[in-house]
Tab-separated table of C-alpha atoms in Angstrom:
chain	number	residue	atom	x	y	z
A	262	MET	CA	5.634	7.513	-40.084
A	263	VAL	CA	5.037	8.953	-43.528
A	264	GLY	CA	7.156	11.998	-43.448
A	265	ASP	CA	5.955	14.178	-40.516
A	266	VAL	CA	2.429	12.471	-40.407
A	267	GLU	CA	1.813	9.230	-38.460
A	268	GLU	CA	0.317	6.674	-40.709
A	269	HIS	CA	-2.842	5.423	-39.009
A	270	LEU	CA	-4.605	1.932	-39.896
A	271	THR	CA	-8.313	1.776	-40.776
A	272	VAL	CA	-10.618	-0.800	-38.919
A	273	GLY	CA	-10.957	-2.990	-42.121
A	274	ARG	CA	-6.945	-2.917	-42.599
A	275	VAL	CA	-6.346	-3.850	-39.043
A	276	ALA	CA	-8.915	-6.731	-39.003
A	277	ALA	CA	-7.048	-8.140	-42.042
A	278	LEU	CA	-3.584	-7.829	-40.614
A	279	ALA	CA	-4.749	-9.231	-36.910
A	280	GLY	CA	-6.903	-12.235	-38.445
A	281	VAL	CA	-10.135	-10.877	-36.780
A	282	SER	CA	-13.560	-9.787	-37.831
A	283	VAL	CA	-14.575	-6.164	-38.042
A	284	ARG	CA	-17.374	-7.061	-35.969
A	285	THR	CA	-14.921	-8.323	-33.124
A	286	LEU	CA	-12.995	-4.603	-33.287
A	287	HIS	CA	-16.388	-2.908	-33.073
A	288	HIS	CA	-17.314	-4.847	-30.122
A	289	TYR	CA	-13.976	-4.155	-28.541
A	290	ASP	CA	-14.842	-0.582	-29.389
A	291	GLU	CA	-18.287	-0.428	-27.878
A	292	ILE	CA	-16.926	-2.176	-24.651
A	293	GLY	CA	-14.094	0.245	-24.371
A	294	LEU	CA	-11.598	-2.499	-24.556
A	295	VAL	CA	-9.795	-0.992	-27.529
A	296	GLN	CA	-11.069	2.104	-29.188
A	297	PRO	CA	-9.657	3.650	-32.512
A	298	SER	CA	-8.539	7.071	-31.272
A	299	ALA	CA	-7.119	8.569	-34.689
A	300	ARG	CA	-8.794	9.874	-37.667
A	301	THR	CA	-7.871	9.267	-41.525
A	302	ALA	CA	-7.503	12.268	-43.918
A	303	ALA	CA	-10.902	11.360	-45.019
A	304	GLY	CA	-12.395	11.588	-41.448
A	305	TYR	CA	-12.681	7.849	-40.657
A	306	ARG	CA	-11.922	6.482	-37.203
A	307	ALA	CA	-8.403	4.652	-37.348
A	308	TYR	CA	-6.187	2.888	-35.051
A	309	SER	CA	-2.904	4.756	-33.957
A	310	ALA	CA	0.297	2.917	-33.149
A	311	GLY	CA	-0.617	3.035	-29.478
A	312	ASP	CA	-4.085	1.532	-30.047
A	313	VAL	CA	-2.497	-1.139	-32.290
A	314	GLU	CA	-0.232	-1.978	-29.474
A	315	ARG	CA	-3.063	-2.182	-27.023
A	316	LEU	CA	-4.993	-4.362	-29.507
A	317	ARG	CA	-1.742	-6.579	-29.937
A	318	GLU	CA	-1.770	-7.232	-26.039
A	319	VAL	CA	-5.707	-7.859	-26.044
A	320	LEU	CA	-5.715	-10.643	-29.006
A	321	ALA	CA	-2.608	-12.461	-27.449
A	322	TYR	CA	-4.449	-12.471	-23.876
A	323	ARG	CA	-7.724	-13.551	-25.801
A	324	ARG	CA	-5.787	-16.225	-27.611
A	325	LEU	CA	-4.348	-17.598	-24.303
A	326	GLY	CA	-7.965	-17.965	-22.926
A	327	PHE	CA	-8.617	-14.966	-20.814
A	328	GLY	CA	-11.844	-13.555	-20.710
A	329	LEU	CA	-12.398	-10.061	-21.820
A	330	ARG	CA	-13.023	-8.755	-18.094
A	331	GLU	CA	-9.803	-10.296	-17.002
A	332	ILE	CA	-7.983	-8.690	-20.152
A	333	ALA	CA	-9.095	-5.303	-19.477
A	334	ASP	CA	-7.812	-5.416	-15.787
A	335	LEU	CA	-4.535	-6.708	-17.379
A	336	VAL	CA	-4.030	-4.152	-20.023
A	337	ASP	CA	-5.205	-1.114	-18.036
A	338	ASP	CA	-2.761	-1.973	-15.131
A	339	PRO	CA	-0.936	1.095	-14.776
A	340	ALA	CA	2.222	-0.536	-13.015
A	341	THR	CA	2.603	-2.778	-16.398
A	342	ASP	CA	4.062	-1.409	-19.513
A	343	ALA	CA	4.312	-2.928	-23.049
A	344	VAL	CA	7.757	-4.617	-22.423
A	345	ALA	CA	6.023	-5.917	-19.143
A	346	HIS	CA	3.368	-7.401	-21.199
A	347	LEU	CA	5.611	-8.927	-23.319
A	348	HIS	CA	7.432	-10.810	-20.666
A	349	ARG	CA	4.191	-11.854	-19.148
A	350	LEU	CA	2.807	-13.225	-22.505
A	351	ARG	CA	6.173	-14.994	-23.504
A	352	GLY	CA	6.082	-16.744	-19.923
A	353	LEU	CA	2.394	-17.587	-20.339
A	354	LEU	CA	3.226	-19.074	-23.954
A	355	LEU	CA	6.251	-20.925	-22.540
A	356	GLU	CA	4.065	-22.504	-20.066
A	357	GLN	CA	1.411	-23.552	-22.644
A	358	ARG	CA	4.108	-25.113	-24.615
A	359	ASP	CA	5.380	-27.281	-21.604
A	360	ARG	CA	1.943	-28.159	-20.829
A	361	ALA	CA	1.513	-29.224	-24.291
A	362	ALA	CA	4.732	-31.016	-24.488
A	363	ALA	CA	3.804	-33.046	-21.242
A	364	THR	CA	0.641	-34.095	-22.677
A	365	LEU	CA	1.896	-34.933	-26.014
A	366	MET	CA	4.425	-37.151	-24.295
A	367	ALA	CA	1.623	-38.921	-22.196
A	368	ILE	CA	-0.431	-39.433	-24.991
A	369	ASP	CA	2.652	-40.955	-27.080
A	370	ARG	CA	2.805	-43.468	-24.040
A	371	GLU	CA	-0.676	-44.512	-24.349
A	372	LEU	CA	-0.426	-45.149	-27.863
A	373	GLU	CA	2.590	-47.144	-27.527
A	374	ALA	CA	0.667	-49.223	-24.607
A	375	ARG	CA	-2.697	-49.673	-26.649
A	376	ALA	CA	-0.201	-50.944	-29.810
A	377	MET	CA	0.820	-53.721	-27.408
A	378	GLY	CA	-2.493	-54.411	-26.151
A	379	ILE	CA	-2.413	-52.511	-23.085
A	380	ARG	CA	-5.361	-50.278	-21.707
A	381	THR	CA	-4.518	-47.651	-19.418
A	382	THR	CA	-6.751	-46.928	-16.387
A	383	PRO	CA	-9.504	-44.172	-16.163
A	384	GLU	CA	-7.483	-42.430	-13.697
A	385	GLU	CA	-4.217	-42.226	-15.926
A	386	GLN	CA	-6.281	-41.298	-19.026
A	387	LEU	CA	-7.570	-38.129	-17.077
A	388	LYS	CA	-4.654	-37.352	-15.346
A	389	VAL	CA	-2.751	-36.100	-18.184
A	390	PHE	CA	-5.059	-33.385	-19.150
A	391	GLY	CA	-4.640	-31.873	-15.619
A	392	ALA	CA	-0.983	-31.898	-15.888
A	393	GLN	CA	1.695	-29.389	-15.563
A	394	LEU	CA	5.268	-29.911	-16.384
A	395	TYR	CA	6.301	-30.598	-13.027
A	396	GLU	CA	3.087	-32.967	-12.505
A	397	ALA	CA	4.561	-34.730	-15.848
A	398	ILE	CA	8.171	-35.116	-14.327
A	399	GLY	CA	7.950	-34.466	-10.860
A	400	SER	CA	7.348	-37.893	-9.435
A	401	ALA	CA	10.949	-38.976	-10.761
A	402	TYR	CA	12.543	-36.277	-8.824
A	403	PRO	CA	13.162	-38.134	-5.531
A	404	ALA	CA	15.095	-40.951	-7.053
A	405	THR	CA	17.515	-38.787	-9.283
A	406	ARG	CA	17.473	-35.162	-7.983
A	407	ARG	CA	19.498	-35.026	-4.705
A	408	THR	CA	21.723	-32.532	-3.041
A	409	GLU	CA	25.175	-32.440	-4.657
A	410	PRO	CA	27.364	-31.244	-1.596
A	411	ARG	CA	29.947	-29.507	-3.476
A	412	ILE	CA	27.642	-27.520	-5.132
A	413	ALA	CA	25.491	-27.126	-1.909
A	414	ALA	CA	28.545	-25.761	-0.202
A	415	ARG	CA	28.906	-23.032	-2.798
A	416	ILE	CA	25.329	-21.945	-2.435
A	417	TRP	CA	25.307	-22.010	1.226
A	418	ASP	CA	28.511	-20.023	1.494
A	419	ALA	CA	27.187	-17.658	-0.780
A	420	LEU	CA	24.014	-17.093	1.760
A	421	GLY	CA	26.625	-15.467	3.832
A	422	ASP	CA	25.588	-14.938	7.562
A	423	ALA	CA	21.902	-14.867	6.649
A	424	ARG	CA	19.638	-16.808	9.250
A	425	THR	CA	16.479	-16.385	7.713
A	426	VAL	CA	16.117	-17.873	3.806
A	427	LEU	CA	13.441	-17.904	1.185
A	428	ASN	CA	13.764	-20.961	-1.091
A	429	VAL	CA	11.979	-19.699	-4.212
A	430	GLY	CA	10.858	-22.482	-6.652
A	431	ALA	CA	11.805	-24.881	-3.911
A	432	GLY	CA	10.525	-28.300	-5.148
A	433	THR	CA	11.426	-30.821	-2.912
A	434	GLY	CA	13.841	-29.076	-1.017
A	435	SER	CA	17.457	-30.548	-2.101
A	436	TYR	CA	19.410	-27.769	-1.375
A	437	GLU	CA	17.782	-25.963	1.658
A	438	PRO	CA	20.712	-25.040	4.301
A	439	PRO	CA	19.849	-27.594	7.575
A	440	ASP	CA	21.175	-24.745	9.977
A	441	ARG	CA	18.978	-21.869	8.950
A	442	ASP	CA	15.399	-20.803	9.197
A	443	VAL	CA	13.951	-21.523	5.767
A	444	THR	CA	10.860	-20.672	4.233
A	445	ALA	CA	9.958	-22.585	0.922
A	446	VAL	CA	8.062	-21.301	-2.151
A	447	GLU	CA	6.743	-24.042	-4.459
A	448	PRO	CA	3.737	-23.824	-6.966
A	449	SER	CA	3.655	-27.319	-7.806
A	450	ALA	CA	1.443	-29.525	-5.421
A	451	VAL	CA	3.350	-32.589	-6.636
A	452	MET	CA	6.343	-31.284	-5.956
A	453	ARG	CA	5.211	-30.002	-2.596
A	454	ALA	CA	3.828	-33.397	-1.575
A	455	GLN	CA	7.221	-34.838	-1.989
A	456	ARG	CA	9.061	-32.776	0.538
A	457	PRO	CA	10.295	-34.803	3.451
A	458	ALA	CA	8.910	-35.003	6.765
A	459	GLY	CA	10.577	-32.286	8.855
A	460	ALA	CA	11.393	-29.941	5.815
A	461	ALA	CA	10.732	-26.310	6.029
A	462	ARG	CA	7.050	-24.930	5.732
A	463	CYS	CA	6.292	-24.539	2.091
A	464	VAL	CA	3.769	-21.877	0.723
A	465	ALA	CA	2.143	-22.490	-2.539
A	466	ALA	CA	2.957	-19.480	-4.737
A	467	SER	CA	4.945	-18.267	-7.819
A	468	ALA	CA	8.173	-16.449	-8.009
A	469	GLU	CA	6.721	-13.431	-9.917
A	470	SER	CA	4.368	-12.725	-6.827
A	471	LEU	CA	5.844	-13.545	-3.547
A	472	PRO	CA	3.389	-13.252	-0.816
A	473	PHE	CA	5.828	-11.406	1.644
A	474	ALA	CA	6.329	-7.751	2.527
A	475	ASP	CA	9.611	-6.120	1.653
A	476	ARG	CA	12.809	-7.119	3.362
A	477	SER	CA	11.020	-10.073	5.088
A	478	PHE	CA	14.154	-12.263	4.941
A	479	ASP	CA	17.958	-12.228	5.190
A	480	ALA	CA	18.437	-14.152	1.858
A	481	ALA	CA	16.415	-15.568	-0.768
A	482	MET	CA	17.965	-18.661	-2.721
A	483	ALA	CA	16.682	-20.230	-5.976
A	484	VAL	CA	18.120	-23.690	-7.247
A	485	SER	CA	17.779	-24.859	-10.837
A	486	THR	CA	14.154	-23.399	-11.171
A	487	VAL	CA	14.483	-19.764	-12.876
A	488	HIS	CA	14.147	-21.632	-16.281
A	489	HIS	CA	10.770	-22.754	-15.188
A	490	TRP	CA	9.350	-19.468	-14.427
A	491	PRO	CA	6.951	-17.548	-16.852
A	492	ASP	CA	8.893	-14.203	-16.028
A	493	PRO	CA	12.219	-14.886	-14.790
A	494	VAL	CA	13.129	-11.440	-14.616
A	495	ALA	CA	9.981	-10.391	-12.591
A	496	GLY	CA	10.684	-13.272	-10.287
A	497	LEU	CA	14.291	-12.158	-9.801
A	498	ARG	CA	13.279	-8.979	-8.710
A	499	GLU	CA	10.762	-10.005	-6.521
A	500	MET	CA	13.465	-12.095	-4.864
A	501	ARG	CA	15.282	-8.856	-4.369
A	502	ARG	CA	12.568	-7.152	-2.917
A	503	VAL	CA	11.778	-9.561	-0.229
A	504	ALA	CA	15.350	-10.313	0.696
A	505	ARG	CA	18.604	-8.277	1.622
A	506	ARG	CA	20.931	-11.060	-0.220
A	507	VAL	CA	20.152	-13.122	-3.225
A	508	VAL	CA	21.492	-16.169	-4.503
A	509	VAL	CA	20.482	-18.175	-7.951
A	510	PHE	CA	21.908	-21.251	-9.062
A	511	THR	CA	21.150	-21.071	-12.883
A	512	TYR	CA	22.712	-21.486	-16.340
A	513	ASP	CA	24.077	-18.984	-18.837
A	514	ALA	CA	21.719	-19.520	-21.923
A	515	CYS	CA	23.620	-16.998	-24.114
A	516	ASP	CA	26.961	-18.624	-24.246
A	517	THR	CA	26.976	-20.819	-27.303
A	518	GLY	CA	30.515	-22.343	-26.068
A	519	TRP	CA	29.519	-24.775	-23.332
A	520	ARG	CA	26.767	-26.179	-25.831
A	521	GLU	CA	29.441	-26.843	-28.269
A	522	ARG	CA	31.421	-28.531	-25.384
A	523	PHE	CA	28.696	-30.678	-24.029
A	524	TRP	CA	28.631	-33.575	-26.431
A	525	LEU	CA	24.823	-34.379	-25.660
A	526	THR	CA	23.335	-31.045	-26.901
A	527	ARG	CA	26.125	-30.802	-29.615
A	528	ASP	CA	25.840	-34.370	-31.296
A	529	TYR	CA	22.608	-35.667	-30.175
A	530	LEU	CA	19.921	-33.125	-29.212
A	531	PRO	CA	20.442	-29.847	-31.193
A	532	GLU	CA	16.735	-29.020	-30.304
A	533	PHE	CA	17.743	-27.880	-26.901
A	534	ALA	CA	19.026	-24.784	-28.454
A	535	ASP	CA	15.390	-23.932	-29.441
A	536	LEU	CA	14.275	-24.120	-25.668
A	537	LEU	CA	16.885	-20.931	-25.078
A	538	VAL	CA	15.104	-18.767	-27.740
A	539	GLY	CA	14.016	-15.580	-26.063
A	540	TRP	CA	15.774	-16.666	-22.797
A	541	PRO	CA	17.232	-13.491	-21.023
A	542	SER	CA	20.710	-13.164	-21.083
A	543	LEU	CA	22.995	-13.764	-18.021
A	544	ALA	CA	23.418	-9.866	-17.933
A	545	ASP	CA	19.716	-9.135	-17.856
A	546	LEU	CA	19.407	-11.922	-14.956
A	547	THR	CA	22.258	-10.739	-12.934
A	548	ARG	CA	21.053	-7.221	-13.348
A	549	ALA	CA	17.559	-7.989	-12.136
A	550	ILE	CA	19.269	-8.922	-8.667
A	551	GLY	CA	22.087	-6.272	-8.915
A	552	GLY	CA	24.552	-8.811	-8.574
A	553	ARG	CA	27.645	-10.880	-10.046
A	554	ALA	CA	27.803	-14.169	-12.092
A	555	GLU	CA	30.409	-16.908	-11.021
A	556	PRO	CA	31.040	-20.245	-12.832
A	557	VAL	CA	30.157	-23.643	-11.326
A	558	LEU	CA	31.818	-26.494	-12.277
A	559	ILE	CA	30.116	-29.945	-12.511
A	560	PRO	CA	31.942	-32.697	-10.853
A	561	TRP	CA	32.103	-36.134	-12.889
A	562	ASP	CA	30.339	-37.965	-10.229
A	563	CYS	CA	27.345	-35.338	-9.406
A	564	ALA	CA	24.974	-36.511	-7.360
A	565	ASP	CA	22.071	-34.119	-8.519
A	566	GLY	CA	20.674	-35.650	-11.917
A	567	PHE	CA	20.163	-32.506	-13.746
A	568	PHE	CA	20.559	-32.150	-17.499
A	569	GLU	CA	24.168	-31.930	-17.740
A	570	ALA	CA	25.208	-33.726	-14.428
A	571	HIS	CA	26.060	-37.004	-16.336
A	572	TRP	CA	28.592	-35.406	-18.877
A	573	ARG	CA	31.156	-38.144	-18.244
A	574	ARG	CA	28.624	-40.984	-17.498
A	575	PRO	CA	26.940	-41.105	-20.626
A	576	GLU	CA	25.151	-44.544	-19.945
A	577	ALA	CA	22.902	-42.779	-17.606
A	578	TYR	CA	20.961	-40.838	-20.279
A	579	LEU	CA	19.554	-44.317	-21.492
A	580	ASP	CA	17.937	-44.585	-18.281
A	581	GLU	CA	14.191	-43.436	-18.491
A	582	HIS	CA	14.196	-42.628	-15.087
A	583	VAL	CA	17.139	-40.187	-15.302
A	584	ARG	CA	15.448	-38.476	-18.051
A	585	ARG	CA	11.919	-38.250	-16.683
A	586	ALA	CA	13.207	-36.116	-13.874
A	587	VAL	CA	14.732	-33.695	-16.187
A	588	SER	CA	12.634	-31.138	-17.894
A	589	VAL	CA	14.503	-30.559	-21.073
A	590	TRP	CA	13.419	-34.244	-22.634
A	591	THR	CA	9.651	-33.317	-22.018
A	592	ARG	CA	10.175	-29.930	-23.685
A	593	VAL	CA	12.081	-30.849	-26.603
A	594	GLY	CA	9.214	-33.635	-27.398
A	595	PRO	CA	9.188	-37.705	-27.743
A	596	GLN	CA	10.479	-37.690	-31.073
A	597	ALA	CA	13.640	-35.719	-30.546
A	598	GLU	CA	14.214	-37.759	-27.234
A	599	ARG	CA	13.800	-41.078	-29.123
A	600	ARG	CA	16.217	-40.207	-31.793
A	601	ALA	CA	18.806	-38.668	-29.509
A	602	VAL	CA	18.656	-41.649	-27.180
A	603	GLY	CA	18.634	-44.103	-30.160
A	604	ARG	CA	22.001	-42.644	-31.486
A	605	LEU	CA	23.631	-42.465	-28.210
A	606	ARG	CA	23.078	-45.959	-27.685
A	607	ASP	CA	24.359	-47.251	-31.093
A	608	ASP	CA	27.423	-44.902	-30.563
A	609	LEU	CA	28.281	-46.236	-27.043
A	610	SER	CA	27.915	-49.829	-28.614
A	611	SER	CA	30.006	-48.971	-31.371
A	612	GLY	CA	32.809	-47.040	-29.389
A	613	ARG	CA	32.114	-44.066	-31.462
A	614	TRP	CA	31.173	-41.892	-28.504
A	615	ALA	CA	34.342	-43.032	-26.667
A	616	GLU	CA	36.597	-41.870	-29.471
A	617	ARG	CA	34.901	-38.649	-29.966
A	618	ASN	CA	35.129	-37.666	-26.190
A	619	ARG	CA	38.007	-39.782	-24.970
A	620	ASP	CA	39.534	-36.153	-23.565
A	621	LEU	CA	36.579	-36.206	-20.948
A	622	VAL	CA	38.209	-39.263	-19.128
A	623	ALA	CA	40.772	-36.898	-17.797
A	624	LEU	CA	38.759	-34.230	-16.361
A	625	ASP	CA	37.404	-34.220	-12.832
A	626	ALA	CA	35.269	-31.428	-13.351
A	627	ALA	CA	33.464	-29.752	-16.313
A	628	GLU	CA	32.608	-26.047	-17.025
A	629	LEU	CA	28.887	-26.605	-18.937
A	630	GLY	CA	27.457	-22.989	-18.484
A	631	LEU	CA	26.126	-23.559	-14.810
A	632	ARG	CA	26.172	-19.883	-12.873
A	633	LEU	CA	25.824	-18.763	-9.506
A	634	LEU	CA	24.137	-15.173	-9.296
A	635	VAL	CA	25.025	-13.322	-6.078
A	636	ALA	CA	23.667	-10.038	-4.834
């Protein structure tokens, strides 16, 4: 605003700021996608603040590969406001980043293989370009990602007397209660294929768009999965819509204290903090389900090999199979992974790790930011 008059942007100015051609903006105008709705003092057509906001959304979706017709449907959706578009765009960009990280990791492995004179098969060469994050890490899950009974007891107790349970982002079904009527939702084909015989029926769907009517289940649960969802808040609201009770096992990304307490992120993998930029706060997550957050301590001999599980068993992080079943290592990239593992190996050999972390030996459980959200 300049005084009491809103400042409008000319077509040429908008093109320069957005990095697109004037011809592109004219085309968007002609097809009704983004039309300048204001006039300058000299009478030329110009973009208002609302027009610029719409153009930003159009350009963001365009650069993610959406077609113009798809974009028109997205930006004209009356149920989606500017904030919802930003959340959706953020989620799509995170998914794109994770896919790129998985592909980069596979390419680095092939380069290393070729340096040793090993040629990958045609199937292996093509598979990487179709890989999603879970397709890259999912095959390692059965060996290292098992149900931890003490955490399972907390989750199942929080389900209360629910008889019908929806497990969202179910993966291989590690924490599904055996004494309830469970329906699973899992978008990854690799994860669905690894569900054991006799497991609950599994629907191919995403958390943000659950294919169930309101209040279809007594409870909905989600375990170590929310951080993979393109739009966590939207997914949690969907869980609240389809179930009377919601139980979510996740972590508090805003608490820097546990990151300082956890030696792996503090001393070896500072890049982990970058993965949390823009992540919803614990308050946002609990607000989405209208619930509360409870801390969950990690036992020193935790059976589920999630990222923080080996806090008292540092040698485990040297194991490639352990790392491959944790998405963090894929997301930080191979260079950060190699550096962190190399430094940890050196510190374990020299005794520096033991000296720095000698207080951990006396602990049976650690508070490292894991939370149970219950509504």
